Tab-separated table of C-alpha atoms and ligand atoms in Angstrom:
chain	number	residue	atom	x	y	z
A	172	MET	CA	64.309	81.302	79.420
A	173	ASN	CA	64.131	77.796	81.329
A	174	ASP	CA	67.477	76.185	82.695
A	175	VAL	CA	68.401	74.028	79.828
A	176	GLU	CA	68.025	77.327	77.145
A	177	ALA	CA	70.030	79.433	79.701
A	178	ALA	CA	72.865	76.977	80.431
A	179	ALA	CA	73.518	76.708	76.555
A	180	ARG	CA	73.821	80.556	76.216
A	181	ALA	CA	76.180	80.684	78.490
A	182	VAL	CA	78.315	77.832	77.883
A	183	ALA	CA	78.388	79.341	74.560
A	184	ALA	CA	78.963	82.685	75.585
A	185	PHE	CA	82.230	81.773	77.526
A	186	THR	CA	83.464	79.361	75.109
A	187	GLU	CA	83.479	82.282	72.719
A	188	ARG	CA	85.150	84.444	75.244
A	189	PHE	CA	87.563	82.953	77.665
A	190	GLY	CA	88.716	79.886	74.080
A	191	GLY	CA	87.693	76.438	75.849
A	192	ALA	CA	84.337	75.421	77.682
A	193	PRO	CA	83.514	75.856	81.350
A	194	GLU	CA	83.673	73.157	84.344
A	195	GLY	CA	79.808	73.931	84.904
A	196	VAL	CA	76.910	76.270	84.804
A	197	TRP	CA	75.435	77.174	87.979
A	198	ALA	CA	71.891	78.870	88.454
A	199	ALA	CA	71.050	81.566	91.511
A	200	PRO	CA	67.669	83.570	92.032
A	201	GLY	CA	66.938	86.508	92.947
A	202	ARG	CA	63.865	87.023	95.429
A	203	VAL	CA	61.182	88.928	96.825
A	204	ASN	CA	59.803	89.072	100.698
A	205	VAL	CA	56.836	88.546	101.312
A	206	ILE	CA	57.079	90.505	104.831
A	207	GLY	CA	59.989	90.894	106.957
A	208	GLU	CA	61.617	94.009	105.867
A	209	HIS	CA	64.919	94.918	107.490
A	210	THR	CA	64.146	92.248	110.795
A	211	ASP	CA	66.617	90.245	109.167
A	212	TYR	CA	70.032	92.218	111.033
A	213	ASN	CA	68.181	92.345	113.751
A	214	ASP	CA	68.072	88.555	114.497
A	215	GLY	CA	64.248	88.599	113.932
A	216	TYR	CA	62.200	86.391	110.937
A	217	VAL	CA	61.758	86.667	107.332
A	218	LEU	CA	59.227	85.473	104.281
A	219	PRO	CA	60.577	85.610	101.092
A	220	VAL	CA	60.729	83.574	98.120
A	221	ALA	CA	63.094	83.173	95.519
A	222	LEU	CA	61.960	84.604	91.990
A	223	PRO	CA	61.633	82.764	88.252
A	224	HIS	CA	64.594	84.896	87.611
A	225	THR	CA	68.198	83.654	88.065
A	226	THR	CA	71.629	85.050	87.059
A	227	ARG	CA	74.108	82.075	85.998
A	228	ALA	CA	77.600	81.788	86.236
A	229	ALA	CA	79.469	79.521	83.838
A	230	VAL	CA	82.948	78.277	86.018
A	231	ALA	CA	86.129	76.795	85.378
A	232	ARG	CA	89.353	76.344	86.854
A	233	ARG	CA	92.677	78.498	85.716
A	234	ALA	CA	96.507	77.147	86.034
A	235	ASP	CA	97.837	80.547	85.231
A	236	GLY	CA	97.096	82.960	89.240
A	237	ARG	CA	94.691	84.723	87.713
A	238	LEU	CA	91.373	85.825	87.594
A	239	ALA	CA	88.514	87.243	85.080
A	240	PHE	CA	85.217	88.125	85.786
A	241	ALA	CA	83.283	88.681	82.203
A	242	SER	CA	79.716	89.825	81.794
A	243	LEU	CA	76.868	89.138	79.473
A	244	GLN	CA	75.417	92.919	80.778
A	245	GLY	CA	78.259	94.656	81.144
A	246	ASP	CA	79.991	96.557	78.201
A	247	GLY	CA	81.699	92.500	77.786
A	248	ASP	CA	84.757	93.940	78.657
A	249	VAL	CA	86.431	91.435	81.269
A	250	VAL	CA	87.777	92.474	84.593
A	251	GLU	CA	91.106	90.464	85.167
A	252	LEU	CA	93.644	91.012	88.504
A	253	ALA	CA	95.863	87.808	90.136
A	254	VAL	CA	94.248	86.249	92.852
A	255	ALA	CA	97.337	87.545	95.154
A	256	GLU	CA	95.753	91.364	93.587
A	257	LEU	CA	92.649	90.248	95.836
A	258	ALA	CA	91.783	92.921	98.313
A	259	PRO	CA	88.592	94.508	99.707
A	260	GLY	CA	87.379	96.939	97.026
A	261	GLN	CA	89.401	95.146	94.588
A	262	PRO	CA	87.696	95.020	91.547
A	263	SER	CA	85.824	97.708	92.066
A	264	GLY	CA	82.385	97.019	90.576
A	265	TRP	CA	79.887	94.736	89.944
A	266	ALA	CA	83.251	92.109	89.487
A	267	GLY	CA	83.483	92.826	93.575
A	268	TYR	CA	80.820	90.966	94.191
A	269	PRO	CA	81.577	87.950	93.138
A	270	ALA	CA	86.041	88.455	93.565
A	271	GLY	CA	84.734	88.581	97.127
A	272	VAL	CA	83.282	84.433	97.078
A	273	VAL	CA	86.529	83.418	95.429
A	274	ASP	CA	88.575	85.616	97.661
A	275	GLY	CA	86.944	83.519	100.958
A	276	LEU	CA	87.360	80.690	99.745
A	277	ARG	CA	91.227	81.695	97.582
A	278	GLU	CA	93.573	78.457	99.092
A	279	ARG	CA	91.970	76.354	97.652
A	280	LEU	CA	91.328	78.747	93.980
A	281	ALA	CA	95.323	79.583	93.718
A	282	GLY	CA	95.557	78.587	90.142
A	283	GLY	CA	92.277	81.382	89.130
A	284	VAL	CA	89.134	81.130	88.013
A	285	SER	CA	87.090	82.568	84.876
A	286	VAL	CA	83.604	83.576	85.576
A	287	LEU	CA	81.095	84.365	82.996
A	288	VAL	CA	77.931	85.710	83.954
A	289	ASP	CA	74.358	86.316	82.653
A	290	THR	CA	71.450	87.592	84.178
A	291	ASP	CA	67.529	87.761	84.082
A	292	VAL	CA	66.957	89.251	87.430
A	293	PRO	CA	66.233	93.260	87.077
A	294	VAL	CA	68.859	94.931	89.218
A	295	GLY	CA	68.780	97.699	91.413
A	296	ALA	CA	64.949	96.659	91.786
A	297	GLY	CA	65.068	95.326	95.182
A	298	LEU	CA	64.860	91.989	94.110
A	299	SER	CA	68.360	90.939	95.455
A	300	SER	CA	70.311	90.498	91.935
A	301	SER	CA	73.810	90.624	93.746
A	302	ALA	CA	72.663	87.574	96.233
A	303	ALA	CA	71.702	85.994	92.986
A	304	LEU	CA	75.506	86.770	91.766
A	305	THR	CA	77.355	85.789	94.891
A	306	CYS	CA	74.742	82.339	95.392
A	307	SER	CA	75.654	81.336	91.342
A	308	VAL	CA	79.186	81.749	92.210
A	309	ALA	CA	79.436	80.203	95.952
A	310	LEU	CA	77.582	77.392	94.675
A	311	ALA	CA	80.274	76.606	91.558
A	312	LEU	CA	82.953	76.716	93.790
A	313	ARG	CA	80.937	74.720	96.054
A	314	ASP	CA	81.355	72.306	93.184
A	315	LEU	CA	84.142	72.503	92.036
A	316	VAL	CA	87.007	73.066	94.836
A	317	ALA	CA	84.771	72.614	98.235
A	318	PRO	CA	81.855	69.730	98.330
A	319	GLU	CA	82.591	69.830	102.129
A	320	LEU	CA	80.398	72.840	102.797
A	321	THR	CA	76.675	73.659	102.696
A	322	ARG	CA	74.052	75.895	101.679
A	323	ALA	CA	73.833	77.441	105.581
A	324	ASP	CA	78.022	77.880	104.930
A	325	LEU	CA	77.469	79.096	101.818
A	326	VAL	CA	74.932	82.471	102.875
A	327	ASP	CA	77.782	82.546	105.094
A	328	LEU	CA	80.075	82.752	102.007
A	329	ALA	CA	77.750	84.481	100.226
A	330	ARG	CA	76.783	87.132	102.515
A	331	ARG	CA	81.238	88.163	103.163
A	332	SER	CA	81.182	89.249	100.701
A	333	GLU	CA	78.584	91.982	100.568
A	334	ASN	CA	79.698	93.317	103.811
A	335	ASP	CA	83.494	92.467	103.897
A	336	PHE	CA	84.675	93.125	100.290
A	337	VAL	CA	82.401	94.355	98.679
A	338	GLY	CA	81.434	96.721	101.922
A	339	ALA	CA	77.368	96.651	101.877
A	340	PRO	CA	76.232	96.391	105.256
A	341	THR	CA	73.180	93.470	104.284
A	342	GLY	CA	71.651	90.235	106.583
A	343	ILE	CA	70.890	87.040	105.482
A	344	LEU	CA	67.897	87.599	104.034
A	345	ASP	CA	68.867	87.576	100.377
A	346	GLN	CA	71.852	84.872	100.381
A	347	SER	CA	69.633	82.754	102.857
A	348	ALA	CA	66.174	83.034	100.403
A	349	SER	CA	68.677	82.070	97.223
A	350	LEU	CA	70.452	78.950	98.511
A	351	LEU	CA	67.377	77.254	101.007
A	352	CYS	CA	64.164	78.525	98.995
A	353	THR	CA	62.185	75.810	97.221
A	354	ALA	CA	59.171	75.527	94.666
A	355	GLY	CA	55.904	76.020	95.745
A	356	HIS	CA	57.182	77.557	99.097
A	357	ALA	CA	58.260	80.353	101.448
A	358	LEU	CA	60.942	80.502	103.516
A	359	PHE	CA	60.238	80.797	107.141
A	360	LEU	CA	63.771	81.924	108.268
A	361	ASP	CA	64.604	82.967	111.757
A	362	THR	CA	68.063	84.878	111.114
A	363	ARG	CA	69.020	84.230	115.117
A	364	GLU	CA	68.630	80.251	115.113
A	365	LYS	CA	68.777	79.900	111.882
A	366	ARG	CA	66.119	77.541	111.431
A	367	THR	CA	63.663	76.822	108.253
A	368	GLU	CA	60.629	75.755	107.520
A	369	GLN	CA	59.353	75.659	104.255
A	370	VAL	CA	55.581	77.134	104.076
A	371	PRO	CA	53.568	76.204	100.655
A	372	LEU	CA	52.508	78.815	99.237
A	373	ASP	CA	50.875	77.876	96.166
A	374	MET	CA	49.125	81.106	94.525
A	375	ALA	CA	47.704	80.090	91.158
A	376	ALA	CA	45.795	77.060	93.393
A	377	ALA	CA	43.734	80.371	95.788
A	378	GLY	CA	43.191	81.706	92.095
A	379	LEU	CA	45.660	84.920	93.177
A	380	GLU	CA	49.114	86.198	92.036
A	381	LEU	CA	52.245	88.313	93.197
A	382	LEU	CA	53.053	90.446	91.164
A	383	VAL	CA	55.904	92.288	91.613
A	384	VAL	CA	56.404	96.413	90.865
A	385	ASP	CA	59.369	97.492	89.511
A	386	THR	CA	59.240	101.603	89.980
A	387	GLY	CA	62.229	101.765	87.924
A	388	THR	CA	63.734	103.846	91.072
A	389	SER	CA	67.244	103.042	92.014
A	390	HIS	CA	68.627	101.556	95.672
A	391	THR	CA	71.844	100.823	96.514
A	392	HIS	CA	72.705	99.749	99.395
A	393	ALA	CA	76.870	100.812	100.031
A	394	ASP	CA	76.118	104.283	100.336
A	395	GLY	CA	73.842	106.022	103.074
A	396	GLY	CA	70.235	104.853	104.229
A	397	TYR	CA	70.311	101.871	104.546
A	398	GLY	CA	73.220	101.695	106.405
A	399	ASP	CA	71.966	104.537	108.787
A	400	ARG	CA	68.742	102.452	110.150
A	401	ARG	CA	71.321	99.417	110.837
A	402	ARG	CA	73.489	101.880	113.472
A	403	GLU	CA	70.105	103.030	114.706
A	404	CYS	CA	68.935	99.382	115.639
A	405	GLU	CA	71.425	98.429	117.060
A	406	GLU	CA	71.603	101.213	118.930
A	407	ALA	CA	68.426	101.185	120.462
A	408	ALA	CA	68.692	97.066	121.203
A	409	ALA	CA	71.942	99.097	123.569
A	410	ARG	CA	69.606	101.430	124.712
A	411	LEU	CA	67.443	98.841	125.855
A	412	GLY	CA	69.609	96.480	126.635
A	413	VAL	CA	68.923	93.647	124.305
A	414	PRO	CA	71.599	91.423	122.236
A	415	ALA	CA	68.826	92.363	119.647
A	416	LEU	CA	65.564	94.393	118.937
A	417	ARG	CA	64.699	90.641	118.393
A	418	ASP	CA	64.222	90.269	122.269
A	419	VAL	CA	61.797	92.979	122.254
A	420	ALA	CA	58.708	91.425	123.726
A	421	ASP	CA	56.082	94.138	122.322
A	422	VAL	CA	55.651	97.645	121.479
A	423	ALA	CA	54.934	98.645	125.471
A	424	SER	CA	58.697	98.024	126.226
A	425	LEU	CA	59.587	99.915	124.481
A	426	ALA	CA	58.445	102.952	126.353
A	427	ALA	CA	61.721	102.778	127.889
A	428	LEU	CA	63.050	104.686	124.597
A	429	ASP	CA	63.301	108.903	124.917
A	430	ASP	CA	64.462	109.243	121.458
A	431	GLU	CA	61.682	109.706	119.441
A	432	VAL	CA	62.911	108.325	116.156
A	433	LEU	CA	65.163	105.506	117.730
A	434	LEU	CA	61.709	104.354	119.188
A	435	ARG	CA	59.891	104.328	115.863
A	436	ARG	CA	62.491	103.151	114.256
A	437	ALA	CA	62.671	99.556	116.878
A	438	ARG	CA	58.557	99.778	116.443
A	439	HIS	CA	58.744	99.012	113.079
A	440	ILE	CA	61.238	96.122	114.012
A	441	VAL	CA	58.601	94.468	116.699
A	442	THR	CA	55.754	95.066	114.575
A	443	GLU	CA	57.222	93.214	111.781
A	444	ASN	CA	58.517	90.090	113.552
A	445	ALA	CA	55.127	89.697	114.784
A	446	ARG	CA	54.036	90.625	111.404
A	447	VAL	CA	55.912	87.659	109.962
A	448	LEU	CA	54.985	85.459	112.222
A	449	GLN	CA	51.019	86.013	111.716
A	450	VAL	CA	51.699	85.169	108.063
A	451	VAL	CA	53.556	82.108	108.486
A	452	GLU	CA	50.762	81.545	110.785
A	453	ILE	CA	47.363	81.866	108.264
A	454	LEU	CA	49.476	80.358	105.557
A	455	ARG	CA	50.582	77.207	107.399
A	456	GLY	CA	46.939	76.871	108.719
A	457	ALA	CA	43.922	75.801	106.157
A	458	GLY	CA	42.663	79.507	106.267
A	459	ASP	CA	41.929	81.836	102.902
A	460	PRO	CA	46.032	83.284	101.777
A	461	ARG	CA	43.965	87.305	100.638
A	462	GLU	CA	44.018	86.882	105.312
A	463	ILE	CA	47.569	88.266	104.687
A	464	GLY	CA	46.497	91.431	102.339
A	465	PRO	CA	45.888	93.648	105.138
A	466	VAL	CA	49.262	92.815	107.176
A	467	LEU	CA	51.050	93.305	104.316
A	468	VAL	CA	48.975	96.705	103.867
A	469	ALA	CA	50.561	97.130	107.923
A	470	GLY	CA	53.934	96.406	107.086
A	471	HIS	CA	53.841	98.549	103.936
A	472	GLU	CA	52.631	101.603	106.722
A	473	SER	CA	55.523	100.516	109.338
A	474	LEU	CA	58.098	100.779	106.589
A	475	ARG	CA	56.398	104.874	106.036
A	476	ASP	CA	55.844	106.465	108.769
A	477	ASP	CA	58.221	104.676	111.571
A	478	PHE	CA	61.336	103.099	109.667
A	479	GLU	CA	60.861	106.190	106.554
A	480	ILE	CA	62.336	103.973	103.703
A	481	SER	CA	59.759	104.660	101.263
A	482	THR	CA	59.313	106.951	98.409
A	483	VAL	CA	56.332	108.383	96.518
A	484	GLU	CA	56.648	105.850	94.095
A	485	LEU	CA	56.157	102.407	95.904
A	486	ASP	CA	53.524	104.722	98.409
A	487	ALA	CA	51.810	105.228	95.183
A	488	CYS	CA	52.154	102.464	94.048
A	489	VAL	CA	50.208	101.035	96.908
A	490	ALA	CA	47.522	102.916	97.360
A	491	ALA	CA	47.084	101.939	93.594
A	492	ALA	CA	47.345	98.486	93.109
A	493	VAL	CA	44.932	98.431	96.788
A	494	GLY	CA	42.561	101.179	95.445
A	495	ALA	CA	41.959	99.126	92.440
A	496	GLY	CA	40.702	96.010	94.085
A	497	ALA	CA	44.310	93.797	95.607
A	498	HIS	CA	43.925	92.432	99.220
A	499	GLY	CA	47.170	93.979	100.478
A	500	ALA	CA	50.157	95.318	98.619
A	501	ARG	CA	54.004	96.904	100.471
A	502	MET	CA	57.130	98.066	99.405
A	503	VAL	CA	59.832	95.091	99.015
A	504	GLY	CA	63.913	94.916	99.961
A	505	GLY	CA	65.980	97.336	101.945
A	506	GLY	CA	63.848	101.313	100.557
A	507	PHE	CA	64.897	104.351	99.506
A	508	GLY	CA	63.119	102.750	95.985
A	509	GLY	CA	63.184	99.950	93.668
A	510	SER	CA	60.033	97.236	94.013
A	511	ALA	CA	56.644	96.555	95.577
A	512	VAL	CA	54.272	93.292	96.023
A	513	VAL	CA	51.065	93.416	95.526
A	514	LEU	CA	48.508	90.440	96.199
A	515	VAL	CA	46.139	90.884	94.031
A	516	ASP	CA	43.017	87.313	92.068
A	517	ARG	CA	43.766	86.763	89.668
A	518	ASP	CA	41.695	87.991	87.376
A	519	ARG	CA	41.694	90.787	88.441
A	520	ALA	CA	45.798	91.831	88.161
A	521	PRO	CA	45.504	93.137	84.883
A	522	ALA	CA	43.010	96.169	85.977
A	523	VAL	CA	45.426	96.495	88.899
A	524	ALA	CA	48.413	96.708	86.894
A	525	ASP	CA	46.763	99.087	84.827
A	526	ALA	CA	45.743	101.491	87.742
A	527	VAL	CA	49.495	101.560	88.866
A	528	ARG	CA	50.743	102.758	85.393
A	529	GLU	CA	47.873	105.094	85.005
A	530	ARG	CA	48.715	106.997	88.580
A	531	PHE	CA	52.630	106.785	87.407
A	532	ASP	CA	51.550	108.028	84.528
A	533	ARG	CA	49.122	110.957	86.142
A	534	GLU	CA	51.938	111.471	88.499
A	535	GLY	CA	55.122	111.754	85.728
A	536	PHE	CA	56.692	108.645	87.242
A	537	ALA	CA	58.704	106.319	84.432
A	538	GLU	CA	56.564	103.777	83.650
A	539	PRO	CA	56.686	100.939	86.150
A	540	ARG	CA	57.625	97.067	85.064
A	541	THR	CA	55.414	94.406	86.260
A	542	PHE	CA	55.775	90.831	86.427
A	543	ASP	CA	53.963	87.363	88.408
A	544	VAL	CA	56.162	86.080	90.589
A	545	VAL	CA	55.845	81.900	91.055
A	546	PRO	CA	57.748	81.215	93.800
A	547	SER	CA	60.390	79.138	92.603
A	548	ALA	CA	63.959	77.088	93.223
A	549	GLY	CA	66.589	78.042	94.850
A	550	ALA	CA	70.354	78.045	93.359
A	551	ARG	CA	71.023	74.773	91.263
A	552	ARG	CA	73.344	73.443	89.106
A	553	ILE	CA	72.316	73.602	85.062
A	554	ALA	CA	75.365	71.715	83.869
B	19	LIG	C1	68.334	93.831	101.707
B	19	LIG	C2	69.505	93.083	102.636
B	19	LIG	C3	68.903	92.651	103.358
B	19	LIG	C4	67.430	92.934	104.051
B	19	LIG	C5	66.874	93.658	102.813
B	19	LIG	C6	65.808	94.890	104.310
B	19	LIG	O1	67.792	93.383	100.691
B	19	LIG	O2	70.770	92.665	101.680
B	19	LIG	O3	69.781	91.929	104.115
B	19	LIG	O4	68.158	93.463	105.372
B	19	LIG	O5	67.297	94.421	102.330
B	19	LIG	O6	64.461	93.791	104.951
C-alpha cells in the first residue's frame, strides 16, 4: 500500500471509530538489519535498512484528559484510560507501546489524545513492529506538541517507552532505523557516539535482491533470552574492566575471561563489530556488494554458535538459501525465532525462495513467508 492509500485508510478508520477527523497521519517503517546484531547495547555498530512496510498512526488531541488507543489489527476494542492513570505496565499489551510514548510527553498532553494504528509490518517476526509503532506515535506527538525535539530525541523517547514503560530491555537499533533511515541507503550507526552515515545500497542496480524470510516462529523480547544475553555481555565487560564490549580491541584481548560462556558471548560482539565495519567498507567502495555475502554467513554462525540465539528454522533457512546459490544469509533481530535475510542474485531469488520452502516442508516446519526488501524511507508525516 502506498502512503496516499494508507493515509486515506487511516483517516477513514479514525473518523469512524472516534467520530471526528484526526489532526494528521504519520507512518514509520519496520527494519531489517544487514549486519550488527546485539551490538547496540554494547555501544557498538549496526547497519539496518528500513522496510517498505510501515505502521501508520492517525492522531488527534482531546480535551477530556483521556487516552484512547485503537488498532485495525486487533479485535477492534479501543483501549481507554485517563492520562493520570498512565504507569509502567498500564495499559498492558500492544497499547503499552504508544502509551509509553505519550507518557514521555505527558505534561504536554494533559488533555489526552486519541490514536488509531494500522500496520503491514509483520508482528513478532524480528522486523521491529514495536519500533514502527512507537516511532509513528513519537513523530506524531513531536509534530503536534513538541516541535523542538530532533529525530535523535525521538529515538530516545521511543526507546524509553519500550525499556521503561513496556519493560523490554532493547537497545537503540530499531528506533534509530525507523526514524533515521533514508530510501536507497543502509544506516551505519555508531551507537555510542550516535554518529550516523547513510551508505548507498542499490540492490536492483547490482542485480541483487535482499530477500526476507519470515519463519513464522515467534519471538518476544520482554521475557527470557534477550535480557539474559544483555546481562552476560555486561558481566563480560565488567570482568574485562571496560565500560562496554565495544572497547575490546580484538579477540585476543578476551583471553582474560575464564568463563567459557561469557567468552563466547563477548567474542560474538567483538567479531560482529568488525563485520559491520567490513561490510560498510565494501559498500562504500566501488566493489561488488556480493562480497558482503560471506560476512553475513559468518555473522549467522557467530549468532548460532557463540551467542546461541538461532533456531533450527533459522539455521535451515540459511543452509538452504546458501545451498541454492545465495551469496549470503543470516538470522536478523533479537533471535530465538523471527526472520532471516538472504542476499541473492535477482534471477536466482525465486529458486532460492523455493529451496527454503522445500526444506521447511521436508523438516515439517510451517511454510515461511518471503518478500523482497527495497531500502526504504524512515518515519514521515503522510497526511
Ligand atoms: C532487538 C532489539 C535491538 C537489538 C536487536 C539485536 O531488535 O530491539 O535493540 O538489540 O534485537 O541486534
